[in-house]
Structures are given as C-alpha cells and as structure tokens.
Short mmCIF file of C-alpha atoms in Angstrom, two decimals:
data_model
loop_
_atom_site.label_atom_id
_atom_site.label_comp_id
_atom_site.label_asym_id
_atom_site.label_seq_id
_atom_site.Cartn_x
_atom_site.Cartn_y
_atom_site.Cartn_z
CA MET A 14 -13.18 21.01 12.02
CA ARG A 15 -14.46 17.70 11.30
CA ILE A 16 -12.36 16.51 13.98
CA LYS A 17 -12.62 19.13 16.20
CA ARG A 18 -16.73 18.40 16.07
CA MET A 19 -16.64 14.60 16.78
CA LEU A 20 -14.00 14.59 19.79
CA LEU A 21 -16.47 17.06 20.89
CA THR A 22 -19.19 14.77 21.13
CA LEU A 23 -17.76 12.30 22.22
CA LEU A 24 -16.95 13.82 25.53
CA ALA A 25 -20.30 14.86 25.82
CA VAL A 26 -21.77 12.12 26.08
CA TRP A 27 -19.37 10.77 27.88
CA ILE A 28 -20.28 13.96 30.84
CA LEU A 29 -24.12 13.08 30.07
CA GLY A 30 -24.16 9.51 31.48
CA PHE A 31 -22.40 9.78 33.75
CA THR A 32 -24.67 12.44 35.18
CA PHE A 33 -27.08 10.77 34.54
CA ALA A 34 -25.85 7.80 36.29
CA PHE A 35 -24.87 10.01 39.61
CA ARG A 36 -28.32 11.68 39.18
CA VAL A 37 -30.14 8.48 39.71
CA ILE A 38 -28.01 7.36 42.33
CA GLU A 39 -29.14 10.43 43.88
CA THR A 40 -32.56 10.15 43.80
CA ASP A 41 -32.48 6.19 45.30
CA VAL A 42 -30.75 7.07 48.06
CA ASP A 43 -31.76 11.01 49.14
CA PRO A 44 -32.49 10.99 52.76
CA ARG A 45 -34.92 13.92 52.87
CA PHE A 46 -37.90 11.44 50.55
CA ASP A 47 -37.12 8.37 53.87
CA THR A 48 -38.79 11.24 56.71
CA VAL A 49 -41.15 12.36 54.39
CA MET A 50 -42.18 9.21 53.76
CA ALA A 51 -41.57 8.16 57.01
CA ASN A 52 -44.10 11.58 58.37
CA ARG A 53 -46.74 9.99 55.74
CA LEU A 54 -47.13 6.91 57.19
CA LEU A 55 -47.39 7.67 60.19
CA LYS A 56 -50.35 9.97 59.91
CA THR A 57 -51.72 7.79 57.55
CA VAL A 58 -51.86 4.30 60.29
CA GLU A 59 -52.84 7.03 63.50
CA SER A 60 -55.83 8.30 60.78
CA ARG A 61 -57.12 4.65 60.14
CA TRP A 62 -55.68 2.89 63.31
CA ASN A 63 -59.01 1.07 63.39
CA GLU A 64 -59.76 0.16 60.06
CA ILE A 65 -55.71 0.14 58.95
CA GLU A 66 -56.20 -2.42 56.23
CA ALA A 67 -57.65 0.65 54.34
CA GLY A 68 -55.20 3.10 54.75
CA ASP A 69 -54.36 4.46 51.56
CA TYR A 70 -50.31 3.79 51.06
CA SER A 71 -50.22 4.45 47.11
CA GLY A 72 -46.95 6.19 46.50
CA ILE A 73 -45.28 4.34 49.48
CA ARG A 74 -42.30 2.82 49.00
CA GLN A 75 -40.69 1.39 52.00
CA GLN A 76 -42.50 -1.96 53.44
CA PHE A 77 -43.35 -1.26 56.75
CA VAL A 78 -45.20 -3.63 60.35
CA VAL A 79 -47.57 -2.19 62.26
CA LEU A 80 -47.74 -3.37 65.93
CA ASP A 81 -50.43 -2.71 69.24
CA SER A 82 -49.90 -1.77 72.50
CA LEU A 83 -49.22 -5.95 73.13
CA GLY A 84 -46.79 -6.40 69.86
CA ASN A 85 -49.65 -7.96 68.47
CA VAL A 86 -49.19 -7.89 64.21
CA ARG A 87 -52.28 -5.77 63.26
CA TYR A 88 -50.97 -4.74 59.57
CA ARG A 89 -48.02 -5.75 57.62
CA THR A 90 -46.72 -4.95 53.58
CA THR A 91 -45.07 -8.46 53.32
CA ASP A 92 -44.29 -11.39 54.45
CA GLY A 93 -40.66 -11.47 55.79
CA LEU A 94 -40.66 -8.59 57.64
CA PRO A 95 -38.86 -8.32 62.10
CA GLU A 96 -41.88 -8.44 63.63
CA THR A 97 -40.91 -7.43 66.57
CA VAL A 98 -39.01 -4.57 67.69
CA ASN A 99 -35.68 -6.04 69.07
CA ASP A 100 -35.91 -7.89 65.14
CA ALA A 101 -36.22 -4.13 64.51
CA VAL A 102 -33.47 -2.34 65.93
CA ARG A 103 -31.21 -5.31 65.07
CA ASN A 104 -32.11 -4.19 61.29
CA ARG A 105 -31.80 -1.46 61.80
CA ASP A 106 -34.98 -0.52 61.07
CA ALA A 107 -37.15 2.85 62.22
CA VAL A 108 -38.85 1.98 64.88
CA LEU A 109 -42.01 4.84 65.39
CA ASP A 110 -44.68 5.15 68.49
CA VAL A 111 -48.04 5.55 67.25
CA VAL A 112 -50.15 8.12 69.13
CA ILE A 113 -53.96 7.66 69.29
CA SER A 114 -55.96 10.63 71.80
CA GLY A 115 -52.72 11.28 73.31
CA GLN A 116 -51.92 7.77 74.09
CA PRO A 117 -49.73 4.98 72.80
CA ALA A 118 -51.89 3.21 70.68
CA GLY A 119 -48.04 0.08 69.06
CA LYS A 120 -45.29 0.56 66.87
CA LEU A 121 -45.20 1.58 63.44
CA ILE A 122 -41.59 -0.15 62.01
CA ILE A 123 -40.23 0.98 58.72
CA HIS A 124 -38.18 -1.73 57.11
CA ASP A 125 -34.52 -0.05 56.14
CA ASP A 126 -33.70 -1.46 52.72
CA TYR A 127 -30.76 1.53 52.01
CA GLY A 128 -28.68 -2.11 51.36
CA GLN A 129 -31.00 -3.17 49.24
CA THR A 130 -31.78 0.79 47.57
CA ILE A 131 -27.24 1.15 47.42
CA GLN A 132 -27.17 -2.52 45.79
CA ARG A 133 -29.79 -1.10 42.99
CA SER A 134 -28.18 1.95 42.73
CA LYS A 135 -24.84 -0.21 41.80
CA ARG A 136 -26.63 -2.02 39.28
CA HIS A 137 -28.04 1.38 37.69
CA LEU A 138 -24.50 2.45 37.23
CA ALA A 139 -22.99 -0.58 36.13
CA THR A 140 -25.64 -0.36 33.01
CA VAL A 141 -25.46 2.98 32.37
CA ALA A 142 -21.48 2.81 32.86
CA LEU A 143 -21.59 -0.06 30.19
CA THR A 144 -24.39 2.02 27.78
CA THR A 145 -22.24 5.01 28.30
CA PHE A 146 -18.93 3.03 27.06
CA SER A 147 -20.72 0.77 24.53
CA VAL A 148 -21.34 3.75 22.80
CA LEU A 149 -19.26 6.08 23.12
CA ILE A 150 -16.82 2.82 21.06
CA ALA A 151 -19.09 2.02 19.10
CA MET A 152 -18.42 6.24 18.13
CA CYS A 153 -14.92 5.18 18.33
CA ALA A 154 -15.14 2.75 16.18
CA LEU A 155 -17.63 5.04 13.72
CA TYR A 156 -14.48 7.67 14.04
CA VAL A 157 -11.64 5.41 13.69
CA LEU A 158 -13.68 3.86 10.65
CA PHE A 159 -13.41 7.67 9.00
CA LEU A 160 -10.05 8.53 9.60
CA ASN A 161 -9.90 5.94 7.79
CA ARG A 162 -11.75 6.63 4.73
CA SER A 163 -11.22 10.66 4.96
CA LEU A 164 -7.49 10.85 6.34
CA PHE A 165 -5.45 7.85 6.07
CA ARG A 166 -6.60 6.13 2.86
CA PRO A 167 -6.01 9.20 0.77
CA PHE A 168 -2.91 9.69 1.95
CA ARG A 169 -2.72 6.12 0.95
CA LYS A 170 -3.05 6.73 -1.81
CA LEU A 171 -1.19 9.87 -1.78
CA GLN A 172 2.07 7.68 -1.30
CA LYS A 173 1.56 5.49 -3.64
CA PHE A 174 0.82 7.64 -6.17
CA ALA A 175 3.84 9.67 -5.39
CA LEU A 176 6.11 6.15 -5.53
CA HIS A 177 5.05 5.59 -8.98
CA VAL A 178 6.34 9.24 -10.67
CA ALA A 179 9.45 8.56 -8.59
CA ARG A 180 10.09 5.49 -9.82
CA GLY A 181 9.17 6.86 -13.85
CA ASN A 182 5.87 5.12 -13.99
CA LEU A 183 3.72 8.72 -15.18
CA ASP A 184 0.76 7.05 -16.24
CA TYR A 185 -0.43 6.09 -12.91
CA PRO A 186 -3.26 8.30 -12.38
CA LEU A 187 -4.57 9.52 -9.21
CA GLU A 188 -7.99 9.49 -8.60
CA MET A 189 -9.61 12.25 -6.50
CA GLU A 190 -12.92 11.05 -4.03
CA LYS A 191 -15.54 13.55 -3.52
CA ASN A 192 -14.74 14.98 0.76
CA ASN A 193 -11.06 14.70 0.39
CA PRO A 194 -9.22 16.96 2.55
CA PHE A 195 -6.08 16.31 0.10
CA GLY A 196 -8.40 17.26 -2.39
CA VAL A 197 -6.34 20.40 -3.52
CA PHE A 198 -3.10 18.63 -3.23
CA THR A 199 -4.28 15.28 -5.39
CA GLU A 200 -5.53 17.80 -7.99
CA SER A 201 -1.71 20.13 -8.41
CA PHE A 202 0.27 16.43 -8.09
CA ASP A 203 -2.22 14.63 -11.01
CA MET A 204 -1.52 17.85 -12.84
CA MET A 205 1.95 17.86 -11.70
CA ARG A 206 2.42 14.00 -12.88
CA GLU A 207 0.78 15.03 -16.13
CA GLU A 208 2.98 18.15 -17.00
CA LEU A 209 5.94 15.62 -16.56
CA ALA A 210 4.20 13.22 -18.65
CA ALA A 211 4.56 15.76 -21.35
CA ALA A 212 7.80 17.12 -20.84
CA ARG A 213 8.92 13.45 -21.20
CA LYS A 214 7.45 12.31 -24.20
CA SER A 215 8.62 16.16 -25.29
CA GLU A 216 11.51 15.26 -24.74
CA TYR A 217 11.87 11.54 -26.82
CA GLU A 218 10.21 13.38 -29.84
CA ALA A 219 12.86 15.50 -29.56
CA ASN A 220 15.42 13.11 -28.95
CA ARG A 221 13.87 10.30 -31.64
CA SER A 222 14.46 13.61 -34.04
CA LYS A 223 17.53 13.78 -33.77
CA LYS A 224 18.77 10.35 -33.69
CA GLU A 225 16.63 10.16 -37.00
CA LEU A 226 18.46 13.13 -38.47
CA VAL A 227 21.73 11.46 -37.68
CA ALA A 228 20.49 7.79 -39.44
CA SER A 229 19.73 10.04 -41.73
CA LEU A 230 22.44 12.34 -42.10
CA SER A 231 25.02 9.11 -41.72
CA HIS A 232 22.50 6.65 -44.50
CA ASP A 233 23.35 10.02 -46.84
CA ILE A 234 27.29 10.46 -46.45
CA LYS A 235 27.11 6.84 -47.09
CA THR A 236 26.42 7.52 -50.58
CA PRO A 237 29.07 9.48 -52.03
CA VAL A 238 32.37 8.01 -50.13
CA SER A 239 31.60 4.60 -51.90
CA SER A 240 31.26 6.83 -55.19
CA ILE A 241 35.64 8.35 -53.60
CA LYS A 242 36.34 4.08 -53.14
CA ALA A 243 35.20 2.69 -56.75
CA ILE A 244 37.01 6.27 -58.39
CA SER A 245 40.24 5.67 -56.49
CA GLU A 246 40.11 1.50 -57.05
CA LEU A 247 39.28 1.97 -60.82
CA MET A 248 41.81 4.87 -60.89
CA LEU A 249 44.43 2.22 -59.26
CA VAL A 250 43.55 -0.17 -61.44
CA ARG A 251 44.77 2.26 -64.19
CA ALA A 252 48.30 4.35 -61.63
CA ASN A 253 51.84 3.24 -63.49
CA ASP A 254 54.17 5.73 -61.23
CA GLU A 255 54.36 4.63 -57.77
CA LYS A 256 53.99 8.32 -56.16
CA THR A 257 49.81 8.46 -57.69
CA VAL A 258 49.20 4.36 -56.40
CA SER A 259 50.72 5.96 -53.25
CA GLN A 260 48.44 8.10 -53.08
CA LEU A 261 45.12 6.60 -54.67
CA SER A 262 45.30 4.24 -52.00
CA MET A 263 45.83 6.24 -48.98
CA ILE A 264 43.13 8.10 -50.32
CA HIS A 265 41.04 4.41 -50.98
CA ALA A 266 42.61 3.79 -47.36
CA LYS A 267 40.64 7.04 -45.60
CA ALA A 268 37.90 6.74 -47.67
CA GLU A 269 37.39 3.28 -46.81
CA GLN A 270 38.21 4.57 -42.61
CA ILE A 271 35.22 7.49 -42.99
CA ASN A 272 32.78 3.94 -44.61
CA ARG A 273 32.97 2.29 -41.68
CA LEU A 274 33.12 5.57 -39.26
CA VAL A 275 29.50 6.57 -40.96
CA THR A 276 28.80 2.32 -40.87
CA ASP A 277 29.20 2.12 -36.93
CA MET A 278 27.63 5.33 -36.71
CA PHE A 279 23.81 5.38 -38.04
CA HIS A 280 23.96 1.41 -36.57
CA ALA A 281 24.47 3.28 -33.12
CA THR A 282 21.05 5.18 -33.73
CA LEU A 283 19.52 2.90 -35.44
CA GLU A 284 19.97 0.33 -32.24
CA GLU A 285 18.88 3.26 -29.92
CA LEU A 286 16.47 4.05 -31.69
CA GLN A 287 14.91 0.06 -31.54
CA GLU A 288 15.06 -0.03 -35.20
CA LEU A 289 18.27 -2.32 -35.86
CA LYS A 290 15.98 -4.84 -37.39
CA VAL A 291 16.28 -9.00 -37.10
CA ASN A 292 13.86 -11.00 -39.23
CA VAL A 293 15.35 -14.58 -38.37
CA THR A 294 15.11 -17.38 -40.76
CA GLU A 295 15.99 -20.46 -40.95
CA GLU A 296 19.24 -21.07 -43.29
CA TYR A 297 21.12 -23.57 -44.11
CA SER A 298 25.47 -23.71 -42.43
CA SER A 299 27.24 -23.69 -45.76
CA ILE A 300 25.68 -20.05 -46.11
CA LEU A 301 29.11 -19.65 -43.65
CA GLN A 302 30.72 -20.21 -46.37
CA GLU A 303 29.43 -17.99 -48.10
CA MET A 304 29.80 -15.36 -45.82
CA ILE A 305 33.71 -16.06 -44.93
CA GLY A 306 34.64 -16.11 -48.21
CA ASN A 307 33.21 -12.03 -48.97
CA VAL A 308 35.61 -11.37 -46.36
CA ASN A 309 38.78 -12.56 -47.13
CA TYR A 310 40.15 -10.48 -48.54
CA ASP A 311 44.28 -11.78 -48.97
CA ASP A 312 43.66 -14.95 -48.02
CA ARG A 313 44.71 -15.05 -44.63
CA ILE A 314 41.62 -17.10 -43.83
CA GLU A 315 41.57 -20.73 -43.10
CA CYS A 316 38.17 -22.05 -42.64
CA GLY A 317 37.84 -25.79 -41.84
CA PRO A 318 34.54 -27.41 -42.73
CA ILE A 319 31.54 -26.26 -41.53
CA PRO A 320 28.58 -29.47 -40.11
CA GLU A 321 25.69 -29.15 -42.03
CA CYS A 322 22.63 -28.23 -40.36
CA LEU A 323 20.38 -26.00 -40.44
CA MET A 324 19.99 -22.64 -38.69
CA LEU A 325 17.60 -19.73 -37.50
CA VAL A 326 19.23 -16.34 -38.68
CA ASP A 327 19.05 -13.25 -40.40
CA PRO A 328 22.12 -14.03 -43.14
CA ILE A 329 22.70 -9.96 -43.54
CA ARG A 330 22.34 -9.29 -39.51
CA LEU A 331 25.20 -12.88 -39.59
CA GLN A 332 27.04 -11.37 -42.32
CA GLN A 333 27.54 -8.38 -40.61
CA VAL A 334 27.95 -9.95 -37.18
CA LEU A 335 31.36 -11.90 -39.49
CA ASP A 336 32.53 -8.43 -41.13
CA ASN A 337 33.00 -6.51 -37.89
CA VAL A 338 35.25 -9.92 -35.90
CA LEU A 339 37.46 -10.46 -38.66
CA SER A 340 37.92 -6.57 -39.46
CA ASN A 341 39.11 -6.21 -36.10
CA SER A 342 41.18 -9.35 -36.02
CA TYR A 343 43.00 -7.76 -39.37
CA LYS A 344 43.96 -5.12 -37.32
CA TYR A 345 44.18 -5.56 -34.00
CA ALA A 346 46.32 -8.99 -34.86
CA GLY A 347 47.32 -8.62 -38.22
CA THR A 348 47.94 -12.07 -38.35
CA ARG A 349 46.29 -15.39 -39.58
CA ILE A 350 42.99 -16.82 -39.01
CA LYS A 351 41.89 -19.98 -38.66
CA ILE A 352 37.87 -20.16 -37.91
CA ASN A 353 36.07 -23.94 -36.91
CA ALA A 354 33.08 -24.70 -36.89
CA TYR A 355 30.85 -27.73 -34.28
CA ILE A 356 27.67 -28.86 -33.14
CA HIS A 357 27.41 -28.15 -29.62
CA ARG A 358 23.89 -29.49 -28.25
CA ASP A 359 21.40 -27.25 -29.51
CA ARG A 360 24.34 -24.56 -30.57
CA LEU A 361 26.01 -24.36 -33.76
CA GLN A 362 29.61 -23.10 -32.52
CA VAL A 363 32.03 -20.86 -35.19
CA GLU A 364 35.37 -20.06 -32.77
CA ILE A 365 37.32 -18.00 -35.18
CA LEU A 366 40.61 -17.28 -33.90
CA ASP A 367 43.22 -15.12 -34.19
CA TYR A 368 47.21 -15.50 -33.08
CA GLY A 369 47.71 -12.08 -32.18
CA GLU A 370 48.69 -10.21 -28.49
CA GLY A 371 44.82 -11.07 -27.00
CA VAL A 372 43.67 -8.62 -24.75
CA SER A 373 44.81 -8.10 -21.24
CA PRO A 374 41.67 -9.14 -18.56
CA GLU A 375 40.89 -5.92 -16.67
CA GLU A 376 39.69 -4.97 -20.54
CA LEU A 377 38.20 -8.51 -22.01
CA PRO A 378 35.23 -8.38 -19.85
CA LEU A 379 34.41 -4.51 -21.57
CA LEU A 380 35.30 -5.17 -24.75
CA PHE A 381 31.32 -5.57 -25.23
CA ASN A 382 30.65 -2.56 -23.93
CA LYS A 383 29.15 1.40 -26.51
CA PHE A 384 32.21 3.54 -27.55
CA TYR A 385 35.06 1.17 -25.72
CA ARG A 386 37.99 0.95 -27.02
CA GLY A 387 40.86 -1.52 -25.75
CA ARG A 388 44.72 0.21 -25.26
CA ASN A 389 46.08 -1.51 -28.08
CA ILE A 390 44.61 0.64 -30.70
CA GLU A 391 47.44 2.70 -31.69
CA ASN A 392 46.74 4.27 -34.44
CA GLN A 393 43.55 1.73 -35.58
CA ALA A 394 40.27 3.83 -36.97
CA GLY A 395 36.87 3.19 -35.06
CA ALA A 396 34.42 4.31 -32.65
CA GLY A 397 34.57 1.37 -30.83
CA LEU A 398 30.70 -0.73 -31.63
CA GLY A 399 31.36 -3.27 -33.47
CA LEU A 400 31.31 -6.10 -30.66
CA PHE A 401 28.83 -4.19 -29.37
CA ILE A 402 26.60 -4.11 -32.11
CA SER A 403 27.73 -7.18 -32.95
CA ARG A 404 26.40 -9.02 -29.35
CA TYR A 405 23.16 -7.39 -30.09
CA LEU A 406 22.64 -8.51 -33.27
CA MET A 407 23.67 -12.29 -31.92
CA ARG A 408 21.68 -12.27 -28.94
CA SER A 409 18.61 -11.07 -31.57
CA MET A 410 18.95 -14.06 -33.42
CA GLN A 411 19.04 -16.01 -29.78
CA GLY A 412 22.55 -16.26 -29.92
CA ASP A 413 25.54 -15.07 -28.13
CA ILE A 414 29.29 -13.79 -28.33
CA GLU A 415 31.52 -14.61 -26.44
CA CYS A 416 35.59 -13.74 -26.48
CA HIS A 417 38.17 -15.30 -24.66
CA ASN A 418 42.73 -15.41 -24.45
CA ARG A 419 43.96 -17.82 -25.22
CA THR A 420 47.86 -18.71 -24.50
CA ASP A 421 48.95 -18.31 -28.47
CA GLY A 422 45.56 -15.99 -29.23
CA PHE A 423 43.10 -14.49 -28.86
CA THR A 424 39.29 -16.71 -29.85
CA VAL A 425 36.22 -14.80 -30.28
CA THR A 426 33.40 -17.46 -30.72
CA LEU A 427 29.77 -16.40 -32.12
CA SER A 428 27.43 -19.01 -30.50
CA ILE A 429 24.41 -19.83 -33.42
CA LYS A 430 20.92 -21.73 -32.51
CA LEU A 431 20.17 -24.60 -34.70
CA ALA A 432 16.53 -25.24 -35.76
#
C-alpha cells in the first residue's frame, strides 16, 4: 500500500508540474489578449491625442510608438523601437490608423514582442521542467532509501539469518524493527531458531546421558573382570594337571579379551564426551624404560639406549599409548620387537619396530581411523580404537604418531615434544 501511494504521488507531481508549465505558456502567447490590448491602446491614444503624454497606459505590456500625419514621432514608450511605417512592417509590428473626428491623424505602431514572448515561455518551461525533474529525482532518491530501509535491508537480514541457521549457528538472533513488512515472518523465523536450538540441546543432553551411561557401565564391568583375571592367575599357580591349566588359561585369555574391549569402549566414550583428559608435565626420558618394562611380558622387546632429555608428556597417557602399540605388535606380528630412540630437533623420536608382514599400502592411511581394522585381524580381538585413541593422546601432548612399512617389517614412530 505504501509503495502504491508513493508511485501515485510521483505521478501527480509530474502531471501538475507540466500542467503549470503549459498554462504559463498559454497565458503568455494568448492572441485574444493582444487584440483587446491593441483596441484599448488605440482608444486611449485617440481620446488623448492633444495631450498624448497624459494618457493612462497602465496595464499595457507592449511597447508602442505614436506618429502624426507627417510621420513625426509624437510619443514613444522607450528608445530603439521602429519609428517609421516601413520599419514597423519589416519588423512585423502592428500598424493602426489613429482617426480623430473621422479624419486620419496619424499612426499607432505596436511593437510585436512575440519572439521575446516565446523565448520567455521557453525559459518558463525549462525552469518548471528542471524544478519538476529535480523534485522527481529527490523523491525517487527518498523512495529508494525508503525501499532499502523497509524492504531490502530486512530481506538481507532474513537472508543472513537463514545462512547462519543453515550452517548450524542457532545462537544468531534475528532482530525485528518497527514497521517491518516482514514482521510476521521475522518473528516466525526467530521462533523456529529458538525451537531448533532447544531441540539440539535436548538431543545433545540425551546423547550425553547415553554416553555417560556406557562409560559408567564400562568402568563398572572392569572390576569383576579384573577379579576373574586375578582368580584365574591364582588358580593357574596352584593347578597341577594339564586339562585344568588349559581351561584356566582359556578363562584368563577371555577375561583379558573382555578387559581390552571394555577398556577401548570406555576410552572411546570418554573421547566423544571430550573427557579423555591429558595433563602434560615435564618428565625425564628415563621413565620410558620403566613404561616399556611394564609391557615386556615375555622378554620379546629389545630396547636400545634412550637419550637423556626432558619431555612434555602425561605419563599415564604415554603408558597407554605404548600399551596399545606394543599390544598390536604382539597380536599381529608375533615377532620380537626392537625399540630405538633418538633426538630430532625439538622431538624425541621413539621407533617401535616389529618383523611381521606389515600392512598393505592401501590400508596404511586408514589405520588411525576410528573402528577401522585391517584384513590381517584373523581371529584377534579388538574394536579398532587403539591407534585412534593413541593418536588423539599423542596430539593432545603436542606430539604425534606415524607408521610405515619396511622391507623386513613394520614401524610405528612416536614423536614426543621436548621441554
């Protein structure tokens, strides 16, 4: 409705301006007005012939000259006018006979300023047209500003808001302005944003509760499993016959398998909850010998000298990484393991080498993906989380973990940042 009124106003201004201009021109060049004026002037001159200077010429706009019967000038309104009949004819002036008592007494030459009138009318038209167009331009500018403020700017806000919502940013508010033509839509979109944010929060809380429940159950399961392992180990020490030893060994192996699966599930859940905390401290490299010794179950690990240095690590998490890597070597390579350590720039590089078949080139980039297990798993237990969690822990300690094939085996390299 506002736009319609604005367009009608602009059209009315344009029509009124040009109507006024043409009316001015019509008034200036109206021939009927010239005839009346000429008759009035002639009557005045004839009535005041003897005292022509005393005539009342008010209201007469045209310039004129009065000649006597001999052609002499008796009166002129201004200098520079034609003063002979011939000059008046050449200038297309009006020449009227002055008759006194029925006898010709002289001539009345009325200067024809039609050309000047046309020029004056053109100036009037140009002025009115310029003024009209100036007003139209000003009103158009105001109209554009009005459209920008009331239509385009709110639409751009809606567009920007929709982009934020599409990208998942539900904290971006949609502000409403007074007299906004999109007011209803704006309010509806903002209510939609709030509902989506509330739904997302509810979903997050529900998922978090589920993950916390899984983590809690995983932690609780580890206690009875540890008890089963401890009892089976004690019974193995006391067992005498081969059949009992075989059965107890199977119980112990399965308990260990359950323990590793539950541990992987527990750690994966904590990582998703962003609660797999890493507390980095400065530690001497000598602690690596003890950590490796904790995993060297059957003396298959050969560890070379470790350079003395100060590392930035979380000892608990670094032990967990070594457990994961060496456990994989035990399961999949089944060979002796060699560990080399050296300092490279600001890192302590720890290489863990086994002499198994390694990993196929196409599988190598996928080893650190969550839940990925290679084709050589056979009947080995696991969830595909060990290396994924190990990389997460190493990067949280400002280090990294990499792996590559060798011609005679497989290598995993731990890069530990120096203090």
